[in-house]
CSV table of C-alpha atoms and ligand atoms in Angstrom, one decimal:
chain,number,residue,atom,x,y,z
D,1,UNK,CA,7.9,2.1,37.2
D,2,UNK,CA,7.9,6.0,36.1
D,3,UNK,CA,7.4,6.1,32.3
D,4,UNK,CA,9.7,9.2,32.1
D,5,UNK,CA,8.2,9.7,28.8
D,6,UNK,CA,10.1,12.3,26.1
D,7,UNK,CA,9.3,16.3,25.3
D,8,UNK,CA,7.7,14.6,21.5
D,9,UNK,CA,5.9,12.5,23.8
D,10,UNK,CA,3.7,15.7,24.4
D,11,UNK,CA,4.5,17.4,21.3
D,12,UNK,CA,2.2,15.0,19.6
D,13,UNK,CA,0.1,14.3,22.5
D,14,UNK,CA,-1.1,18.3,22.1
D,15,UNK,CA,-1.7,16.9,18.0
D,16,UNK,CA,-3.9,14.6,19.0
D,17,UNK,CA,-6.2,17.0,21.2
D,18,UNK,CA,-6.3,19.4,18.4
D,19,UNK,CA,-6.9,16.6,15.7
D,20,UNK,CA,-10.5,17.6,13.8
D,21,UNK,CA,-10.8,14.6,12.0
D,22,UNK,CA,-9.9,11.2,12.7
D,23,UNK,CA,-7.7,10.4,10.0
D,24,UNK,CA,-5.1,13.2,12.1
D,25,UNK,CA,-6.4,11.9,15.8
D,26,UNK,CA,-5.6,8.0,13.7
D,27,UNK,CA,-1.6,9.7,12.6
D,28,UNK,CA,-1.2,11.2,16.2
D,29,UNK,CA,-2.2,8.2,18.2
D,30,UNK,CA,0.5,6.1,15.9
D,31,UNK,CA,2.6,9.0,16.6
D,32,UNK,CA,2.6,8.5,20.0
D,33,UNK,CA,2.8,4.7,19.9
D,34,UNK,CA,6.2,5.1,18.2
D,35,UNK,CA,7.9,7.7,19.8
D,36,UNK,CA,6.2,6.2,23.4
D,37,UNK,CA,9.6,4.2,24.9
D,38,UNK,CA,9.0,0.8,26.1
D,39,UNK,CA,9.4,-0.8,28.9
D,40,UNK,CA,7.2,-1.8,32.4
D,41,UNK,CA,6.8,1.5,33.0
D,42,UNK,CA,5.2,2.3,29.4
D,43,UNK,CA,2.7,-1.1,29.7
D,44,UNK,CA,0.3,0.3,30.8
D,45,UNK,CA,-0.3,3.6,28.3
D,46,UNK,CA,0.8,1.5,24.9
D,47,UNK,CA,-2.1,-1.0,25.8
D,48,UNK,CA,-4.4,2.3,26.3
D,49,UNK,CA,-2.6,3.8,22.8
D,50,UNK,CA,-3.6,0.4,21.2
D,51,UNK,CA,-7.3,0.3,22.4
D,52,UNK,CA,-7.9,4.0,21.3
D,53,UNK,CA,-6.5,3.2,17.7
D,54,UNK,CA,-8.2,0.2,17.0
D,55,UNK,CA,-11.5,2.1,18.0
D,56,UNK,CA,-10.6,5.1,16.2
D,57,UNK,CA,-9.5,2.6,13.2
D,58,UNK,CA,-13.3,0.9,13.7
D,59,UNK,CA,-14.9,4.9,13.5
D,60,UNK,CA,-13.0,5.5,10.4
D,61,UNK,CA,-14.0,2.7,8.6
D,62,UNK,CA,-18.0,3.2,9.7
D,63,UNK,CA,-17.4,6.9,8.6
D,64,UNK,CA,-15.7,5.7,4.9
D,65,UNK,CA,-18.6,3.3,4.4
D,66,UNK,CA,-21.0,6.1,5.6
D,67,UNK,CA,-19.8,8.4,3.1
D,68,UNK,CA,-19.8,6.5,0.1
D,69,UNK,CA,-22.6,8.4,-2.3
D,70,UNK,CA,-23.4,11.3,-0.4
D,71,UNK,CA,-20.4,14.7,0.0
D,72,UNK,CA,-17.3,15.1,-0.7
D,73,UNK,CA,-14.4,12.5,0.8
D,74,UNK,CA,-11.0,12.1,0.9
D,75,UNK,CA,-11.6,8.1,0.4
D,76,UNK,CA,-11.9,7.1,-3.4
D,77,UNK,CA,-13.7,4.8,-4.2
D,78,UNK,CA,-11.2,2.2,-6.0
D,79,UNK,CA,-12.3,1.2,-10.0
D,80,UNK,CA,-10.2,-0.7,-12.3
D,81,UNK,CA,-8.1,-3.6,-11.7
D,82,UNK,CA,-6.3,-1.4,-8.9
D,83,UNK,CA,-5.9,2.1,-7.5
D,84,UNK,CA,-2.0,4.3,-7.5
D,85,UNK,CA,-1.6,7.1,-5.8
D,86,UNK,CA,0.3,9.9,-7.1
D,87,UNK,CA,2.2,11.7,-4.4
D,88,UNK,CA,4.6,14.7,-4.2
D,89,UNK,CA,5.8,17.8,-2.7
D,90,UNK,CA,3.3,20.8,-4.0
D,91,UNK,CA,3.4,21.8,-7.6
D,92,UNK,CA,5.8,18.6,-9.0
D,93,UNK,CA,3.1,17.9,-11.2
D,94,UNK,CA,0.9,15.5,-10.0
D,95,UNK,CA,-2.2,17.4,-11.7
D,96,UNK,CA,-0.3,17.7,-15.2
D,97,UNK,CA,0.9,14.5,-15.7
D,98,UNK,CA,-2.6,12.7,-14.3
D,99,UNK,CA,-4.0,14.6,-17.4
D,100,UNK,CA,-1.6,13.5,-19.5
D,101,UNK,CA,-2.1,9.7,-18.5
D,102,UNK,CA,-5.7,10.0,-17.8
D,103,UNK,CA,-8.8,11.7,-18.8
D,104,UNK,CA,-9.2,13.8,-15.9
D,105,UNK,CA,-9.0,17.4,-15.7
D,106,UNK,CA,-7.6,19.2,-12.5
D,107,UNK,CA,-6.4,22.2,-12.6
D,108,UNK,CA,-2.9,22.6,-13.1
D,109,UNK,CA,-1.0,25.8,-11.9
D,110,UNK,CA,2.1,27.3,-10.7
D,111,UNK,CA,1.4,28.3,-7.2
D,112,UNK,CA,1.4,25.5,-4.2
D,113,UNK,CA,-1.9,23.8,-2.8
D,114,UNK,CA,-3.4,23.7,-6.2
D,115,UNK,CA,-4.9,20.5,-5.6
D,116,UNK,CA,-6.8,20.3,-2.3
D,117,UNK,CA,-8.8,16.9,-2.7
D,118,UNK,CA,-7.5,13.9,-3.9
D,119,UNK,CA,-8.6,13.7,-7.9
D,120,UNK,CA,-9.4,10.1,-9.9
D,121,UNK,CA,-8.3,9.5,-13.3
D,122,UNK,CA,-8.5,6.0,-15.1
D,123,UNK,CA,-5.5,5.6,-17.2
D,124,UNK,CA,-5.8,2.5,-19.8
D,125,UNK,CA,-2.6,0.3,-20.2
D,126,UNK,CA,-2.8,-2.1,-23.0
D,127,UNK,CA,-6.2,-4.1,-22.1
D,128,UNK,CA,-6.5,-3.2,-18.1
D,129,UNK,CA,-7.6,0.2,-16.5
D,130,UNK,CA,-5.6,1.3,-13.7
D,131,UNK,CA,-7.2,3.7,-11.3
D,132,UNK,CA,-4.7,7.1,-11.1
D,133,UNK,CA,-4.8,9.0,-8.0
D,134,UNK,CA,-3.6,12.6,-7.3
D,135,UNK,CA,-3.3,12.6,-3.7
D,136,UNK,CA,-3.0,16.6,-2.6
D,137,UNK,CA,0.7,17.8,-1.8
D,138,UNK,CA,2.3,16.4,1.5
D,139,UNK,CA,5.3,18.5,2.7
D,140,UNK,CA,7.3,18.1,5.7
D,141,UNK,CA,5.1,17.9,9.0
D,142,UNK,CA,1.9,16.8,6.8
D,143,UNK,CA,1.5,13.6,9.4
D,144,UNK,CA,1.5,16.7,12.1
D,145,UNK,CA,-0.8,18.6,10.5
D,146,UNK,CA,0.9,21.0,8.6
D,147,UNK,CA,-0.1,22.2,4.7
D,148,UNK,CA,-3.3,20.1,4.0
D,149,UNK,CA,-2.6,18.2,7.2
D,150,UNK,CA,-2.9,14.2,7.6
D,151,UNK,CA,-5.9,13.8,5.0
D,152,UNK,CA,-3.4,13.2,2.1
D,153,UNK,CA,-1.5,10.7,3.9
D,154,UNK,CA,-5.2,8.5,4.5
D,155,UNK,CA,-5.7,8.4,1.0
D,156,UNK,CA,-2.1,7.3,0.2
D,157,UNK,CA,-2.8,4.2,2.5
D,158,UNK,CA,-5.5,3.7,1.1
D,159,UNK,CA,-4.2,2.5,-2.5
D,160,UNK,CA,-3.2,-0.4,-4.2
D,161,UNK,CA,0.9,0.7,-5.0
D,162,UNK,CA,2.7,4.5,-4.9
D,163,UNK,CA,4.3,6.3,-7.1
D,164,UNK,CA,6.3,9.0,-5.9
D,165,UNK,CA,6.9,12.4,-8.2
D,166,UNK,CA,9.5,14.3,-7.7
D,167,UNK,CA,10.4,17.6,-9.4
D,168,UNK,CA,13.3,16.4,-11.3
D,169,UNK,CA,14.7,20.1,-11.8
D,170,UNK,CA,14.7,20.6,-8.3
D,171,UNK,CA,17.2,18.8,-6.0
D,172,UNK,CA,15.2,15.9,-6.5
D,173,UNK,CA,17.1,13.7,-3.8
D,174,UNK,CA,15.8,16.4,-0.9
D,175,UNK,CA,12.3,15.8,-2.0
D,176,UNK,CA,12.5,12.4,-1.7
D,177,UNK,CA,14.1,12.6,1.6
D,178,UNK,CA,10.6,14.6,3.0
D,179,UNK,CA,8.3,12.3,1.2
D,180,UNK,CA,9.7,9.1,2.3
D,181,UNK,CA,9.6,10.7,5.7
D,182,UNK,CA,6.3,11.8,6.0
D,183,UNK,CA,5.0,8.2,4.3
D,184,UNK,CA,7.1,6.4,7.2
D,185,UNK,CA,5.8,8.3,10.3
D,186,UNK,CA,1.9,7.1,8.9
D,187,UNK,CA,3.2,3.8,9.0
D,188,UNK,CA,3.2,2.8,5.3
D,189,UNK,CA,6.6,0.4,4.0
D,190,UNK,CA,7.4,1.1,0.4
D,191,UNK,CA,8.4,-1.9,-1.2
D,192,UNK,CA,9.5,-3.7,1.5
D,193,UNK,CA,7.4,-6.9,2.6
D,194,UNK,CA,6.0,-7.7,5.7
D,195,UNK,CA,8.1,-10.5,8.0
D,196,UNK,CA,6.4,-14.0,7.4
D,197,UNK,CA,4.4,-14.8,10.6
D,198,UNK,CA,1.2,-16.8,10.2
D,199,UNK,CA,-1.0,-16.9,13.1
D,200,UNK,CA,-4.4,-19.6,13.3
D,201,UNK,CA,-6.5,-18.3,15.7
D,202,UNK,CA,-8.0,-21.6,17.8
D,203,UNK,CA,-11.1,-22.5,20.6
D,204,UNK,CA,-9.1,-23.3,23.1
D,205,UNK,CA,-5.9,-24.6,23.9
D,206,UNK,CA,-3.7,-21.7,24.4
D,207,UNK,CA,-0.9,-20.3,22.6
D,208,UNK,CA,1.4,-22.5,20.8
D,209,UNK,CA,4.0,-21.5,18.8
D,210,UNK,CA,6.4,-22.5,16.0
D,211,UNK,CA,9.6,-21.2,15.6
D,212,UNK,CA,10.3,-19.5,18.5
D,213,UNK,CA,14.2,-19.3,18.4
D,214,UNK,CA,13.3,-16.7,15.5
D,215,UNK,CA,11.7,-14.2,18.0
D,216,UNK,CA,14.1,-11.6,19.0
D,217,UNK,CA,13.1,-11.0,22.4
D,218,UNK,CA,11.5,-13.3,25.6
D,219,UNK,CA,8.9,-15.4,24.9
D,220,UNK,CA,7.0,-13.1,27.9
D,221,UNK,CA,7.1,-10.5,26.1
D,222,UNK,CA,5.6,-12.5,23.1
D,223,UNK,CA,2.8,-13.5,25.3
D,224,UNK,CA,1.3,-9.9,25.8
D,225,UNK,CA,1.6,-9.0,22.4
D,226,UNK,CA,-0.2,-11.4,21.8
D,227,UNK,CA,-2.7,-10.9,24.3
D,228,UNK,CA,-3.3,-7.2,24.1
D,229,UNK,CA,-4.4,-8.3,20.6
D,230,UNK,CA,-6.8,-10.3,22.5
D,231,UNK,CA,-5.3,-13.6,21.1
D,232,UNK,CA,-5.9,-16.1,23.5
D,233,UNK,CA,-5.5,-19.3,22.0
D,234,UNK,CA,-3.7,-19.8,18.8
D,235,UNK,CA,-1.5,-21.3,17.0
D,236,UNK,CA,1.6,-18.6,15.9
D,237,UNK,CA,4.2,-19.8,13.2
D,238,UNK,CA,7.3,-17.5,13.0
D,239,UNK,CA,9.2,-18.4,9.7
D,240,UNK,CA,11.7,-15.6,9.8
D,241,UNK,CA,13.6,-13.7,12.4
D,242,UNK,CA,11.3,-11.0,14.0
D,243,UNK,CA,12.2,-8.9,16.5
D,244,UNK,CA,9.0,-7.8,19.2
D,245,UNK,CA,8.4,-4.5,17.6
D,246,UNK,CA,8.1,-5.9,14.5
D,247,UNK,CA,5.7,-8.3,15.8
D,248,UNK,CA,3.4,-6.0,17.3
D,249,UNK,CA,3.7,-3.6,13.9
D,250,UNK,CA,2.3,-6.3,11.6
D,251,UNK,CA,-0.6,-7.5,14.7
D,252,UNK,CA,-2.2,-3.9,15.4
D,253,UNK,CA,-2.1,-3.0,11.1
D,254,UNK,CA,-0.9,0.2,12.1
D,255,UNK,CA,2.0,-0.5,9.1
D,256,UNK,CA,0.6,-1.2,5.7
D,257,UNK,CA,3.1,-2.5,3.0
D,258,UNK,CA,2.9,-1.3,-0.4
D,259,UNK,CA,5.0,-1.5,-4.1
D,260,UNK,CA,6.3,2.3,-5.2
D,261,UNK,CA,8.0,3.7,-8.2
D,262,UNK,CA,9.6,7.4,-9.0
D,263,UNK,CA,9.0,9.4,-11.0
D,264,UNK,CA,10.9,12.3,-11.6
D,265,UNK,CA,9.1,14.8,-13.9
D,266,UNK,CA,9.8,18.1,-15.6
D,267,UNK,CA,12.9,16.2,-17.5
D,268,UNK,CA,12.8,19.0,-19.6
D,269,UNK,CA,13.9,21.6,-17.8
D,270,UNK,CA,15.8,19.7,-15.4
D,271,UNK,CA,19.9,20.3,-16.4
D,272,UNK,CA,23.1,17.9,-15.7
D,273,UNK,CA,24.1,18.0,-12.2
D,274,UNK,CA,20.2,18.9,-11.0
D,275,UNK,CA,20.4,16.0,-8.6
D,276,UNK,CA,18.4,12.7,-10.4
D,277,UNK,CA,22.0,11.2,-11.1
D,278,UNK,CA,22.2,11.5,-7.5
D,279,UNK,CA,18.1,10.6,-6.6
D,280,UNK,CA,19.4,7.3,-8.8
D,281,UNK,CA,21.8,6.4,-7.0
D,282,UNK,CA,20.8,7.0,-3.2
D,283,UNK,CA,17.0,5.1,-4.5
D,284,UNK,CA,17.4,4.0,-7.6
D,285,UNK,CA,17.7,0.2,-5.6
D,286,UNK,CA,14.9,0.4,-3.6
D,287,UNK,CA,12.7,2.1,-6.0
D,288,UNK,CA,12.2,1.8,-9.9
D,289,UNK,CA,12.9,5.1,-11.1
D,290,UNK,CA,12.1,7.1,-14.3
D,291,UNK,CA,12.8,10.6,-16.1
D,292,UNK,CA,10.1,11.9,-17.5
D,293,UNK,CA,8.1,15.3,-18.8
D,294,UNK,CA,4.4,15.9,-18.0
D,295,UNK,CA,5.3,19.1,-20.4
D,296,UNK,CA,6.2,17.8,-24.0
D,297,UNK,CA,4.7,13.7,-22.9
D,298,UNK,CA,8.6,12.3,-23.3
D,299,UNK,CA,9.0,8.8,-21.2
D,300,UNK,CA,5.3,9.0,-21.0
D,301,UNK,CA,4.7,5.6,-22.6
D,302,UNK,CA,7.6,3.9,-20.8
D,303,UNK,CA,5.8,5.6,-17.0
D,304,UNK,CA,2.5,3.1,-17.5
D,305,UNK,CA,4.2,0.3,-18.3
D,306,UNK,CA,6.3,0.7,-15.2
D,307,UNK,CA,3.1,1.6,-13.3
D,308,UNK,CA,1.8,-1.2,-14.7
D,309,UNK,CA,4.5,-3.5,-13.5
D,310,UNK,CA,5.0,-2.2,-10.1
D,311,UNK,CA,1.7,-3.4,-9.1
D,312,UNK,CA,3.0,-7.0,-9.5
D,313,UNK,CA,0.0,-9.0,-11.6
D,314,UNK,CA,-0.7,-10.9,-14.0
D,315,UNK,CA,-3.4,-10.8,-16.9
D,316,UNK,CA,-5.2,-13.9,-17.4
D,317,UNK,CA,-7.7,-14.7,-20.0
D,318,UNK,CA,-10.1,-17.1,-19.3
D,319,UNK,CA,-12.5,-19.4,-21.7
D,320,UNK,CA,-14.8,-22.3,-21.5
D,321,UNK,CA,-14.0,-25.2,-24.0
D,322,UNK,CA,-15.5,-24.4,-27.6
D,323,UNK,CA,-15.5,-20.6,-26.8
D,324,UNK,CA,-13.1,-17.6,-27.8
D,325,UNK,CA,-11.1,-16.3,-24.6
D,326,UNK,CA,-12.4,-13.8,-22.6
D,327,UNK,CA,-11.3,-9.9,-24.5
D,328,UNK,CA,-10.7,-8.4,-20.5
D,329,UNK,CA,-8.6,-10.5,-18.4
D,330,UNK,CA,-8.6,-11.4,-14.7
D,331,UNK,CA,-5.8,-9.3,-13.2
D,332,UNK,CA,-4.8,-11.6,-10.5
D,333,UNK,CA,-1.8,-11.0,-8.1
D,334,UNK,CA,1.6,-12.8,-9.7
D,335,UNK,CA,2.2,-16.7,-9.3
D,336,UNK,CA,-1.3,-16.9,-8.8
D,337,UNK,CA,-2.6,-20.4,-9.5
D,338,UNK,CA,-5.0,-22.2,-11.9
D,339,UNK,CA,-7.0,-22.8,-8.9
D,340,UNK,CA,-6.6,-18.9,-7.8
D,341,UNK,CA,-8.3,-17.7,-11.0
D,342,UNK,CA,-11.0,-20.2,-10.9
D,343,UNK,CA,-11.9,-18.7,-7.3
D,344,UNK,CA,-12.0,-15.1,-9.1
D,345,UNK,CA,-14.7,-16.6,-11.7
D,346,UNK,CA,-16.7,-17.8,-8.8
D,347,UNK,CA,-16.4,-19.9,-5.6
D,348,UNK,CA,-18.2,-22.9,-7.7
D,349,UNK,CA,-15.7,-22.9,-10.2
D,350,UNK,CA,-13.1,-23.1,-7.9
D,351,UNK,CA,-14.3,-26.0,-6.0
D,352,UNK,CA,-15.9,-27.8,-8.9
D,353,UNK,CA,-12.7,-27.7,-10.7
D,354,UNK,CA,-10.6,-30.7,-12.6
D,355,UNK,CA,-8.0,-29.4,-14.2
D,356,UNK,CA,-6.9,-26.6,-16.5
D,357,UNK,CA,-5.5,-26.4,-20.7
D,358,UNK,CA,-3.3,-23.6,-20.7
D,359,UNK,CA,-2.3,-21.4,-23.4
D,360,UNK,CA,1.0,-19.2,-23.2
D,361,UNK,CA,3.2,-20.1,-20.6
D,362,UNK,CA,3.0,-24.1,-21.4
D,363,UNK,CA,5.3,-25.8,-23.9
D,364,UNK,CA,2.9,-27.1,-25.8
D,365,UNK,CA,-0.6,-24.9,-26.8
D,366,UNK,CA,-3.5,-25.8,-24.6
D,367,UNK,CA,-1.6,-28.6,-22.6
D,368,UNK,CA,-3.9,-29.8,-19.6
D,369,UNK,CA,-2.2,-28.2,-16.3
D,370,UNK,CA,-3.1,-29.3,-12.5
D,371,UNK,CA,-4.8,-26.6,-10.4
D,372,UNK,CA,-1.7,-25.6,-8.4
D,373,UNK,CA,0.2,-24.4,-12.2
D,374,UNK,CA,1.3,-20.8,-11.6
D,375,UNK,CA,0.1,-19.0,-14.4
D,376,UNK,CA,1.9,-16.0,-16.4
D,377,UNK,CA,1.0,-12.6,-17.5
D,378,UNK,CA,-1.3,-13.3,-20.8
D,379,UNK,CA,-1.6,-17.0,-20.0
D,380,UNK,CA,-5.3,-18.1,-21.7
D,381,UNK,CA,-7.0,-20.7,-19.4
D,382,UNK,CA,-9.2,-22.9,-20.2
D,383,UNK,CA,-11.2,-24.2,-17.2
D,384,UNK,CA,-12.6,-27.9,-17.0
D,385,UNK,CA,-15.1,-28.6,-14.4
N,1,GTP,N1,8.4,22.6,-17.7
N,1,GTP,C1,7.6,21.7,-17.0
N,1,GTP,N2,7.0,22.1,-16.1
N,1,GTP,C2,5.8,21.7,-15.6
N,1,GTP,C3,6.2,20.0,-16.0
N,1,GTP,N3,5.2,19.2,-14.6
N,1,GTP,C4,4.0,20.3,-14.3
N,1,GTP,N4,4.9,21.7,-15.0
N,1,GTP,C5,4.4,23.2,-14.1
N,1,GTP,O1,4.8,22.8,-13.0
N,1,GTP,C6,3.9,23.4,-12.1
N,1,GTP,C7,3.2,22.4,-11.1
N,1,GTP,O2,2.5,21.6,-12.1
N,1,GTP,P1,0.8,21.2,-12.1
N,1,GTP,O3,0.6,19.4,-12.3
N,1,GTP,O4,-0.2,22.3,-11.1
N,1,GTP,O5,1.4,20.3,-9.9
N,1,GTP,P2,0.5,19.4,-9.3
N,1,GTP,O6,1.6,18.6,-8.3
N,1,GTP,O7,-0.3,19.0,-9.1
N,1,GTP,O8,0.6,20.6,-8.0
N,1,GTP,P3,-0.2,20.5,-6.2
N,1,GTP,O9,-1.7,20.3,-6.9
N,1,GTP,O10,-0.1,22.3,-6.0
N,1,GTP,O11,0.1,20.0,-5.9
N,1,GTP,C8,2.3,24.1,-13.5
N,1,GTP,O12,2.9,25.8,-13.7
N,1,GTP,C9,2.9,23.3,-14.6
N,1,GTP,O13,2.8,23.8,-15.9
N,1,GTP,C10,7.0,19.5,-16.8
N,1,GTP,O14,7.0,17.8,-17.2
N,1,GTP,N5,7.8,20.0,-17.1
N,2,MG,MG1,-2.5,19.5,-8.1
C-alpha cells in the first residue's frame, strides 16, 4: 500500500537531515511520527521512525551523563526540591524575574535572545529550596530550529514543572498560543494527566489485557503497538478509555506530562485592554495565572507561593522518638503516605516500619497512625521501627 505522505512530512524530514544535535534530531523524528498518517501503508515506516527515536533517546542520555562536570551544556543538573523552567518569548522578562527571585544574575537587556544558555538559580520559599531555570527564549518555529533552535525545548522537557512567562503589556494571549504550540509539538503536555494504564511485564504467558472494552481501537492494533515496544509477555490493565494514539504516546515516552502556571509579567506597564483579561478567560481555567512586575516587585511573594503550589508536593518533618523534628523537610508528592516518607529516608526504615505518630493533620497531637496514612503539608512524623 502506498504511504501517501503529506508535504509537511518531507519538510520535517529535511529538518531531520539538517539537524546538528541529538536534541534536534529527536524533535524532528517526533514530528515525523506525528505527521505520518497511521494506516497499513505506513506501518513499516512508523516502526523505523520509532526505533530511530529510541536510539536517539539512548544517545542523548549517554551524552548527558558524559557532560556532567564537563564543558558548557544545555542540560541543567537538578538541585533543591524541584526544578521549574521559566519559559517564554524573547524580552518577556525571564532574566529579570530570575534575578528577583533568586541570587542568579543573568544579563537583562532590551534586545531579544540576550540569554543564550539556560541559567539556574535557587529560590527560597519558606523552608524549601526550588531551582528555577531560565530557558533561552522560544519563538514560533523553535521546534523546527528557528531562533535558538530546539535545545531550549529539551531543557523545558527535563524540568519538573513549567512557568510560562508572557509580557502582559503586549498581547499575552498571542504569546501564550505560540508557547503552547511549541511545547505541544515537543511532546510536552501541560496540566494534563497520562491515561490510567498499567503494564506488568511477565516472563511468559503472552499478553493478557484487562479492561479491553476501554481500548478505542482494534485488538490487533493493541497487540501491534505493544510488540513495537517489544512487550510480548505482560498483563495490561486499562483503567480508563484510551485511543490507540494515546497508548502509543504513553508507551514510546515521546510525551511528558508537566504541571504549569502562567506568569504575566510587566504588570506595571500593562494597561486595561492589553489582554490580561483575555488571557485569564482563555487559559485561566487550565493554568493558575498571576500578574506580576519583575521591575517593581509587585506580587512576587504571591508568585513564590504559586510556584510552590504548582509542584503539588507536601513538606514533611521527620523525627525520632524523644528528638526534635528535622529542620529541613522532606519534600514528597502529594498523597504520599507514612510508608513513602520512611522510604525517602532509607529503604530499611520502610522495611522495618511498624507505625508512626503524626502531629499536624491528625485529630490528636502525636496520634498513632498506620503506614498507609496519607500525610499533609507540614506534618511532623515520628517513625517507629
Ligand atoms: N516595565 C517592565 N519592564 C520589564 C519587566 N521585566 C523585564 N522588563 C524589561 O524587559 C526587557 C527584557 O527583560 P529580560 O529580563 O532581559 O527578558 P528575557 O525574557 O530574559 O529576554 P531574553 O533573554 O532575550 O529572552 C528589559 O529591557 C527589561 O528591563 C517588568 O516587569 N516591567
Ligand atoms: Mg533572558
